[in-house]
Coordinates of C-alpha atoms and ligand atoms in Angstrom, one line a residue:
M173 CA -19.4 4.4 20.1
N174 CA -19.1 1.9 17.4
V175 CA -15.3 1.8 16.6
A176 CA -15.9 -0.4 13.6
S177 CA -17.8 2.1 11.6
L178 CA -16.1 5.4 12.7
T179 CA -14.5 7.7 10.1
I180 CA -12.1 10.6 10.8
E181 CA -15.0 13.0 10.7
G182 CA -16.9 10.8 13.2
V183 CA -14.0 10.8 15.6
R184 CA -13.7 14.6 15.4
R185 CA -17.4 15.0 16.1
G186 CA -17.4 12.4 18.9
L187 CA -14.5 14.1 20.6
H188 CA -15.9 17.6 20.3
A189 CA -19.3 16.5 21.5
R190 CA -17.6 14.7 24.4
D191 CA -19.4 11.4 23.4
F192 CA -16.0 9.8 24.2
S193 CA -12.5 10.8 25.0
A194 CA -9.5 9.9 22.9
V195 CA -8.4 7.5 25.7
E196 CA -11.7 5.7 25.7
L197 CA -11.6 5.5 21.9
A198 CA -8.1 4.1 21.9
Q199 CA -9.0 1.5 24.5
A200 CA -12.1 0.5 22.5
A201 CA -10.2 0.2 19.3
L202 CA -7.4 -1.9 20.9
H203 CA -10.0 -4.1 22.6
F204 CA -11.8 -4.6 19.3
A205 CA -8.6 -5.2 17.3
Q206 CA -7.4 -7.7 19.9
A207 CA -10.7 -9.6 20.1
E208 CA -11.0 -9.8 16.3
N209 CA -7.4 -10.7 15.6
S210 CA -7.9 -14.5 15.9
K211 CA -10.3 -14.2 12.9
T212 CA -7.9 -12.4 10.6
N213 CA -4.3 -12.3 12.0
A214 CA -4.2 -8.8 10.7
F215 CA -2.0 -7.5 13.6
L216 CA 1.4 -8.7 14.6
T217 CA 2.0 -6.3 17.5
F218 CA -0.3 -4.1 19.6
S219 CA 1.0 -0.9 21.0
E220 CA -1.2 -0.2 24.0
E221 CA 1.2 2.0 26.0
R222 CA 2.1 4.2 23.1
A223 CA -1.6 4.5 22.1
I224 CA -2.8 5.4 25.5
T225 CA 0.0 8.0 26.0
A226 CA -0.8 9.6 22.7
A227 CA -4.5 9.6 23.4
K228 CA -3.9 11.3 26.8
A229 CA -2.0 14.0 25.1
V230 CA -4.9 14.5 22.7
D231 CA -7.4 14.7 25.5
E232 CA -5.3 17.2 27.4
K233 CA -4.9 19.4 24.3
L234 CA -8.7 19.3 23.7
A235 CA -9.4 20.1 27.4
R236 CA -7.1 23.2 27.0
G237 CA -9.1 24.2 23.9
E238 CA -6.0 23.7 21.6
D239 CA -6.0 22.3 18.1
A240 CA -5.1 18.6 18.6
G241 CA -4.4 18.0 14.9
L242 CA -6.1 16.7 11.8
L243 CA -5.9 13.1 13.0
A244 CA -6.7 13.8 16.6
G245 CA -7.7 10.7 18.4
V246 CA -7.9 8.6 15.2
P247 CA -6.9 4.9 15.8
L248 CA -4.4 3.9 13.0
A249 CA -2.5 0.7 12.1
I250 CA 0.9 0.7 10.6
K251 CA 2.2 -1.9 8.2
D252 CA 5.1 -3.8 9.7
V253 CA 7.6 -2.6 7.1
I254 CA 7.4 0.9 8.4
L255 CA 9.7 1.5 11.4
T256 CA 8.4 2.4 14.8
R257 CA 10.8 3.4 17.5
G258 CA 10.8 1.0 20.4
L259 CA 8.1 -1.1 18.8
T260 CA 9.0 -4.4 17.1
T261 CA 9.1 -4.2 13.3
T262 CA 9.4 -7.5 11.6
C263 CA 8.8 -6.8 7.9
G264 CA 6.9 -10.1 8.0
S265 CA 10.3 -11.8 8.2
R266 CA 11.8 -14.3 10.5
L267 CA 15.0 -12.4 10.1
L268 CA 13.7 -9.4 12.0
E269 CA 11.6 -11.3 14.5
H270 CA 13.1 -9.3 17.5
Y271 CA 14.1 -6.1 15.7
I272 CA 13.2 -3.0 17.6
P273 CA 14.0 0.1 15.5
P274 CA 15.9 3.0 17.1
Y275 CA 13.8 5.6 15.2
D276 CA 10.4 6.3 13.7
A277 CA 9.7 6.6 10.0
T278 CA 8.9 10.2 9.0
A279 CA 5.3 9.1 8.1
V280 CA 4.9 7.8 11.6
V281 CA 6.3 10.9 13.2
R282 CA 3.8 13.0 11.1
V283 CA 0.8 10.8 12.0
E284 CA 1.6 11.2 15.7
Q285 CA 2.3 14.9 15.4
A286 CA -1.2 15.3 13.9
G287 CA -2.7 13.5 16.9
G288 CA -3.1 10.0 15.3
I289 CA -3.1 7.1 17.7
I290 CA -1.0 4.1 16.6
I291 CA -2.7 0.9 17.9
G292 CA -0.4 -1.6 16.3
K293 CA 1.6 -3.1 13.5
T294 CA 0.0 -5.0 10.7
N295 CA 1.0 -8.3 9.1
C296 CA 2.3 -8.3 5.5
D297 CA 4.2 -10.4 3.0
E298 CA 7.9 -10.7 3.8
F299 CA 9.6 -7.4 2.9
A300 CA 6.4 -6.5 1.0
M301 CA 6.9 -9.2 -1.6
G302 CA 3.7 -10.8 -2.5
S303 CA 0.1 -10.3 -3.5
S304 CA -1.8 -12.4 -1.0
N305 CA -0.1 -12.0 2.4
E306 CA 0.7 -15.7 2.3
N307 CA 4.5 -14.9 2.3
S308 CA 4.5 -13.6 5.8
A309 CA 6.6 -15.6 8.3
Y310 CA 3.8 -15.1 10.8
G311 CA 1.0 -16.8 8.9
P312 CA -1.4 -15.5 6.4
V313 CA -4.1 -12.8 6.9
R314 CA -7.7 -13.8 6.3
N315 CA -9.9 -11.5 4.4
P316 CA -12.5 -10.2 6.9
V317 CA -15.1 -10.0 4.1
A318 CA -14.6 -13.7 3.1
P319 CA -12.5 -15.6 5.6
G320 CA -11.5 -18.5 3.3
R321 CA -9.9 -15.9 1.0
V322 CA -6.8 -13.8 0.9
P323 CA -6.9 -10.1 1.8
G324 CA -4.5 -9.3 -1.0
G325 CA -1.0 -8.2 -0.5
S326 CA 1.4 -7.2 0.5
S327 CA -0.4 -4.7 2.8
G328 CA -3.0 -7.3 3.6
G329 CA -3.0 -6.7 7.3
S330 CA -3.5 -3.0 6.9
A331 CA -6.4 -3.5 4.5
A332 CA -8.0 -6.2 6.8
A333 CA -7.5 -4.0 9.9
V334 CA -9.5 -1.2 8.2
A335 CA -12.1 -3.5 6.7
Q336 CA -12.8 -5.3 9.9
G337 CA -13.1 -2.1 11.8
A338 CA -10.1 -2.3 14.1
A339 CA -8.5 0.8 12.7
V340 CA -10.1 3.9 11.2
A341 CA -7.2 4.1 8.7
A342 CA -3.8 2.5 8.1
L343 CA -0.5 3.0 6.4
G344 CA 0.6 0.6 3.8
S345 CA 3.4 0.4 1.3
D346 CA 3.2 -0.1 -2.4
T347 CA 5.9 -1.1 -4.9
G348 CA 3.8 -2.8 -7.5
G349 CA 0.2 -2.7 -6.2
S350 CA 0.5 -3.6 -2.5
I351 CA -1.8 -0.8 -1.3
R352 CA -4.4 -0.8 -4.1
Q353 CA -4.8 -4.6 -4.6
P354 CA -5.5 -5.4 -0.9
A355 CA -7.8 -2.3 -0.7
S356 CA -9.7 -3.7 -3.7
F357 CA -9.9 -7.2 -2.2
C358 CA -11.1 -5.9 1.2
G359 CA -13.5 -3.2 0.0
V360 CA -11.6 -0.2 1.3
V361 CA -9.9 2.9 -0.2
G362 CA -6.2 2.6 -0.9
V363 CA -3.9 5.3 -2.2
T364 CA -0.5 5.2 -3.8
P365 CA 0.7 8.8 -4.0
T366 CA 3.1 10.2 -6.6
Y367 CA 6.6 8.8 -6.1
G368 CA 8.3 11.3 -3.8
R369 CA 5.1 12.7 -2.3
V370 CA 5.7 10.9 0.9
S371 CA 9.1 10.4 2.5
R372 CA 10.4 6.8 2.5
Y373 CA 12.6 7.5 5.5
G374 CA 12.0 4.6 7.8
L375 CA 10.3 2.3 5.2
A376 CA 12.3 -0.9 4.9
A377 CA 13.5 -0.8 1.4
F378 CA 12.2 -3.4 -1.2
A379 CA 12.8 -1.6 -4.5
S380 CA 13.7 1.9 -3.8
S381 CA 12.8 3.5 -7.1
L382 CA 9.3 2.0 -6.8
D383 CA 8.5 2.1 -3.0
H384 CA 5.8 4.3 -1.7
I385 CA 4.0 4.8 1.6
G386 CA 0.3 5.5 1.4
P387 CA -3.0 5.4 3.3
L388 CA -5.8 2.9 3.4
A389 CA -9.1 4.1 4.8
R390 CA -12.9 3.6 4.8
N391 CA -13.6 6.5 2.5
V392 CA -12.0 8.9 0.1
A393 CA -12.0 11.9 2.5
D394 CA -10.2 9.9 5.2
A395 CA -7.5 8.7 2.8
A396 CA -7.0 12.2 1.6
A397 CA -6.7 13.5 5.2
V398 CA -4.1 10.9 6.0
L399 CA -2.2 11.6 2.9
R400 CA -2.2 15.4 3.6
V401 CA -0.6 14.7 7.0
I402 CA 2.2 12.4 5.8
A403 CA 3.0 14.1 2.5
G404 CA 5.7 16.7 1.9
R405 CA 9.4 17.2 1.7
D406 CA 11.6 15.5 4.2
P407 CA 15.3 16.3 4.3
A408 CA 15.9 12.7 5.4
D409 CA 14.8 11.3 2.0
S410 CA 16.5 13.0 -0.9
T411 CA 13.8 11.6 -3.3
S412 CA 11.0 13.3 -1.4
A413 CA 9.6 16.2 -3.4
N414 CA 9.5 19.8 -2.5
A415 CA 6.0 20.2 -3.9
P416 CA 3.3 22.1 -2.0
V417 CA 0.8 19.8 -0.4
P418 CA -2.8 21.0 -1.2
D419 CA -5.7 20.6 1.2
Y420 CA -7.3 17.8 -0.8
A421 CA -10.6 18.0 1.0
A422 CA -11.1 21.6 -0.1
C423 CA -11.3 20.2 -3.7
F424 CA -14.2 17.8 -3.0
D425 CA -16.8 19.9 -4.9
R426 CA -18.5 16.7 -6.3
N427 CA -18.5 18.4 -9.7
V428 CA -16.7 16.3 -12.3
R429 CA -18.7 17.4 -15.2
G430 CA -16.6 17.6 -18.3
L431 CA -13.6 15.9 -16.7
K432 CA -11.9 13.9 -19.4
V433 CA -11.5 10.2 -18.4
G434 CA -9.5 7.7 -20.4
L435 CA -10.3 4.0 -20.4
P436 CA -7.3 2.1 -21.7
R437 CA -8.3 -0.8 -24.0
E438 CA -5.3 -2.9 -22.9
Y439 CA -6.7 -3.1 -19.3
I440 CA -10.1 -4.5 -20.1
K441 CA -9.5 -7.4 -22.3
D442 CA -8.6 -10.1 -19.8
L443 CA -11.0 -9.4 -16.9
T444 CA -13.2 -12.1 -15.3
S445 CA -16.7 -11.3 -16.4
E446 CA -18.0 -10.1 -13.0
T447 CA -15.0 -7.8 -12.5
G448 CA -15.5 -6.5 -16.1
D449 CA -19.2 -5.9 -15.5
L450 CA -18.6 -4.0 -12.3
L451 CA -16.0 -1.8 -13.9
A452 CA -18.4 -1.1 -16.8
R453 CA -21.1 -0.1 -14.3
G454 CA -18.6 2.1 -12.5
V455 CA -17.7 3.8 -15.8
A456 CA -21.5 4.2 -16.4
T457 CA -21.7 6.1 -13.1
L458 CA -18.8 8.4 -14.2
K459 CA -20.7 9.1 -17.4
T460 CA -23.9 9.9 -15.5
L461 CA -21.8 12.3 -13.4
G462 CA -20.9 14.1 -16.6
C463 CA -17.4 12.8 -17.2
D464 CA -16.3 12.7 -20.8
V465 CA -15.2 9.0 -21.0
R466 CA -13.1 8.0 -24.0
E467 CA -11.1 4.9 -25.0
I468 CA -7.4 5.3 -25.0
S469 CA -4.4 3.1 -25.6
L470 CA -1.3 2.5 -23.4
P471 CA 0.6 0.2 -25.8
A472 CA 3.5 -0.7 -23.6
T473 CA 1.2 -2.3 -21.0
D474 CA 1.9 -5.9 -22.1
Y475 CA 5.5 -5.5 -21.0
A476 CA 4.7 -4.2 -17.5
V477 CA 4.9 -7.4 -15.5
A478 CA 8.1 -8.5 -17.0
T479 CA 9.7 -5.1 -16.6
Y480 CA 8.6 -4.8 -13.0
Y481 CA 9.9 -8.2 -12.0
I482 CA 13.3 -7.4 -13.5
I483 CA 13.6 -3.9 -11.9
A484 CA 12.0 -4.8 -8.6
T485 CA 14.1 -7.9 -8.1
A486 CA 17.3 -6.2 -9.1
E487 CA 16.8 -3.5 -6.5
A488 CA 15.6 -6.0 -3.9
S489 CA 18.7 -8.2 -4.3
S490 CA 20.8 -5.1 -3.5
N491 CA 18.6 -3.8 -0.7
L492 CA 18.3 -7.2 1.1
A493 CA 22.0 -7.6 1.1
R494 CA 22.1 -5.8 4.4
Y495 CA 20.4 -8.7 6.3
D496 CA 23.7 -10.5 6.8
G497 CA 23.5 -11.5 10.4
V498 CA 25.9 -8.8 11.5
R499 CA 23.8 -5.6 11.9
Y500 CA 20.3 -7.0 12.5
T501 CA 18.9 -9.3 15.0
F502 CA 18.7 -12.8 13.6
R503 CA 22.0 -14.7 13.3
S504 CA 22.4 -18.3 12.6
N505 CA 24.4 -20.0 15.3
Q506 CA 25.2 -23.0 13.1
S507 CA 28.3 -21.5 11.6
R508 CA 32.1 -21.9 12.0
T509 CA 33.3 -19.3 9.5
L510 CA 32.2 -15.8 8.6
S511 CA 31.0 -16.7 5.1
E512 CA 29.1 -19.7 6.6
M513 CA 27.4 -17.3 9.0
Y514 CA 26.3 -15.1 6.2
R515 CA 25.0 -18.0 4.2
N516 CA 23.3 -19.7 7.0
T517 CA 21.7 -16.5 8.4
R518 CA 20.2 -15.7 5.0
G519 CA 19.4 -19.3 4.2
E520 CA 17.5 -19.8 7.5
G521 CA 16.1 -16.3 7.8
F522 CA 14.6 -15.5 4.4
G523 CA 11.4 -17.2 3.1
V524 CA 11.2 -18.8 -0.4
E525 CA 9.8 -15.7 -2.2
C526 CA 12.6 -13.5 -0.9
K527 CA 15.2 -16.0 -2.0
R528 CA 13.6 -16.4 -5.4
R529 CA 13.8 -12.6 -5.9
I530 CA 17.3 -12.3 -4.6
M531 CA 18.4 -14.9 -7.1
L532 CA 16.5 -13.4 -10.0
G533 CA 17.7 -9.9 -9.2
T534 CA 21.3 -11.0 -8.8
Y535 CA 21.0 -12.7 -12.1
V536 CA 19.6 -9.8 -14.1
L537 CA 22.3 -7.5 -12.7
S538 CA 25.2 -9.9 -13.4
A539 CA 27.9 -9.2 -16.0
G540 CA 26.7 -10.4 -19.4
Y541 CA 23.0 -10.2 -18.5
Y542 CA 22.8 -6.6 -17.3
D543 CA 22.3 -5.1 -20.8
A544 CA 19.9 -7.8 -21.9
Y545 CA 17.6 -7.7 -18.9
Y546 CA 18.2 -4.8 -16.5
L547 CA 19.0 -2.1 -19.0
K548 CA 16.3 -3.3 -21.4
A549 CA 13.8 -3.2 -18.5
Q550 CA 14.8 0.4 -17.7
K551 CA 14.2 1.4 -21.3
V552 CA 10.7 -0.2 -21.3
R553 CA 10.0 1.5 -18.0
A554 CA 10.6 4.8 -19.9
L555 CA 8.2 3.7 -22.6
I556 CA 5.5 2.9 -20.0
A557 CA 6.0 6.3 -18.4
R558 CA 5.8 7.9 -21.9
D559 CA 2.5 6.1 -22.6
F560 CA 1.0 7.8 -19.6
A561 CA 2.5 11.2 -20.3
Q562 CA 1.0 11.1 -23.8
A563 CA -2.4 9.9 -22.6
F564 CA -2.5 12.8 -20.1
E565 CA -2.1 15.2 -23.0
T566 CA -5.7 14.4 -23.8
V567 CA -7.3 13.1 -20.6
D568 CA -7.3 14.3 -17.0
A569 CA -7.7 10.9 -15.4
I570 CA -7.4 7.2 -16.3
V571 CA -9.7 4.6 -15.0
T572 CA -8.9 0.8 -15.0
P573 CA -9.6 -2.3 -13.0
V574 CA -7.3 -2.9 -10.0
S575 CA -7.0 -6.6 -10.4
P576 CA -8.2 -9.1 -13.1
F577 CA -10.1 -11.0 -10.4
P578 CA -11.5 -10.5 -6.9
A579 CA -10.0 -12.1 -3.7
F580 CA -8.9 -15.6 -4.4
R581 CA -8.9 -18.6 -2.0
L582 CA -6.0 -19.1 0.5
G583 CA -3.6 -21.5 -1.0
E584 CA -5.0 -21.1 -4.5
K585 CA -2.0 -19.5 -6.1
V586 CA 0.9 -20.0 -3.6
D587 CA 2.5 -22.7 -5.6
D588 CA 2.4 -20.8 -8.9
P589 CA 4.4 -17.6 -8.6
L590 CA 3.7 -16.5 -12.2
A591 CA -0.1 -16.7 -11.6
M592 CA 0.4 -14.7 -8.4
Y593 CA 2.5 -12.1 -10.3
L594 CA -0.4 -11.5 -12.7
S595 CA -2.5 -10.2 -9.8
D596 CA -0.6 -7.0 -10.2
I597 CA -0.9 -6.6 -14.0
Y598 CA -2.9 -3.4 -13.7
T599 CA -1.3 -1.8 -10.7
I600 CA 2.4 -2.2 -11.6
T601 CA 2.3 0.4 -14.4
G602 CA 1.4 3.3 -12.0
D603 CA 4.4 2.5 -9.8
L604 CA 6.7 2.2 -12.8
A605 CA 5.5 5.6 -14.1
G606 CA 5.6 7.1 -10.5
I607 CA 2.1 8.7 -10.9
P608 CA -0.6 8.8 -8.3
C609 CA -3.1 6.0 -8.3
M610 CA -5.8 4.7 -6.0
S611 CA -8.4 2.0 -5.6
V612 CA -11.9 3.0 -4.7
P613 CA -14.6 0.4 -4.0
C614 CA -16.7 -0.4 -7.1
G615 CA -19.3 -2.9 -5.9
T616 CA -19.2 -6.5 -5.0
T617 CA -19.6 -9.7 -7.0
T618 CA -22.6 -12.0 -6.6
E619 CA -20.5 -13.9 -4.0
G620 CA -20.1 -10.7 -2.1
L621 CA -16.5 -10.1 -2.9
P622 CA -15.4 -6.5 -3.2
V623 CA -13.9 -5.1 -6.4
G624 CA -12.0 -1.9 -6.8
M625 CA -11.8 0.7 -9.5
Q626 CA -8.4 2.2 -10.1
I627 CA -8.0 5.9 -10.8
L628 CA -4.7 7.3 -12.1
T629 CA -3.7 11.0 -12.7
R630 CA -0.7 13.1 -13.6
H631 CA 2.3 13.4 -11.4
F632 CA 1.4 15.4 -8.2
D633 CA -2.2 15.7 -9.3
E634 CA -3.7 13.7 -6.4
T635 CA -6.3 16.5 -6.2
T636 CA -8.1 15.4 -9.5
M637 CA -7.8 11.7 -8.4
F638 CA -9.5 12.4 -5.1
R639 CA -12.1 14.7 -6.6
L640 CA -13.1 12.0 -9.1
A641 CA -13.0 9.2 -6.4
D642 CA -15.1 11.3 -4.0
A643 CA -17.7 12.1 -6.6
F644 CA -17.9 8.4 -7.5
E645 CA -18.2 7.3 -3.9
T646 CA -20.9 10.0 -3.2
A647 CA -22.8 8.7 -6.2
G648 CA -22.9 5.3 -4.6
G649 CA -20.4 3.5 -6.8
P650 CA -21.4 1.4 -9.8
D651 CA -24.6 2.2 -11.6
Ligands
LIG804 N1 2.7 -8.0 -5.5 C1 3.8 -7.3 -6.0 C2 5.1 -8.0 -5.6 O1 5.0 -9.1 -5.2 C3 3.8 -5.9 -5.4 C4 4.3 -5.9 -4.0 C5 4.3 -4.5 -3.5 O2 3.7 -3.6 -4.1 N2 5.1 -4.3 -2.4 O3 6.2 -7.6 -5.8

């Protein structure tokens, strides 16, 4: 068996043909992931015991002829901002270096109920704040496709784990692009579902009104299968939606003839030439497939980055207030008074990017500035959502680049936060509007760097998004 190129369908066939058992596959995946980790630093923790126990259960079910679930025996990696009971969950932060959660996130419970095998926890930017994985307290992740370059962020470890072949699929989280941008940089599929589609219970909160859990995988069908497993109402998250979860795979009819696809002019003006060329060739494929591609306008796009960095930091400043040295593991021992303990714990525990955001977020929420910044940003967020709603009156899907440029070099943007923030210029709007969006591979540059194409659809219409992405993937990507 070649773990590095398996898909969910490949795992299913291999198990049924008895080419390998779930335990053998779990062992092989763990072995591969551990051996490869020195190259990428994608994993922070491996969960051998948990993986083997789960794999044994799958083998027993199969031996009894029972249905072992949609993800039976599939090795998966989980971003380290998603809580796993009994398994260290650091959120990429020094503050949670020894934190062992007392419960599993709902998405994790559902993955395991469906027979998925969790092999480990993946590296990420601290509390999911970043676009390159360089904000992790545990060192950066290297892009497996181009080791001198970043894998993107903040779900860089999850994208790298899938791209290098250690995990068949992974869970990531996305607040402003953290699933799609690393997926694009590493050449895998990454999906940010509709806000509320997947329970956030057990996801360490960054900006609650924007946070999503979603899958990264080697192909569209696998991403759709993982989403189907983790999606659906969860009483533990009041923002999770009570919408029926379709069988996405049943909609892969490869027929997208006549589908109306919008290409927003605001998204194509600042691309590097190669990214622009690849997107244009991707669009040419969509036309060949019979899509009715037309130019559209999303006029509020220019305000997206500013709006996001006000709302996300405001919510982050509030969410991160809980790490005060009292309830979670890390506590500074340099202090004489309670307030010194708070200050020192946070001062020593948080990295620079988290501190920057806590300060910015506290500022935009403070009396006298709230109306000028936070309230204004909320109004612009409504305009961005309205742009999409209006566009979806005439088109069924919107296609854009994922990032203005492919994977950049390690260190290239770390000292320039504003340049880093621009990585997400095309992904932030989908989160602000709460609509489903994904990155599907759209070729590579002459240097061999992967580039993704973003597809966005109406709220809860992941089906159209997957159908278009699957047809595009089947057609072989850009023309
Ligand atoms: N890169 C963006 C940020 O730094 C998005 C992060 C995310 O989606 N979690 O906030």
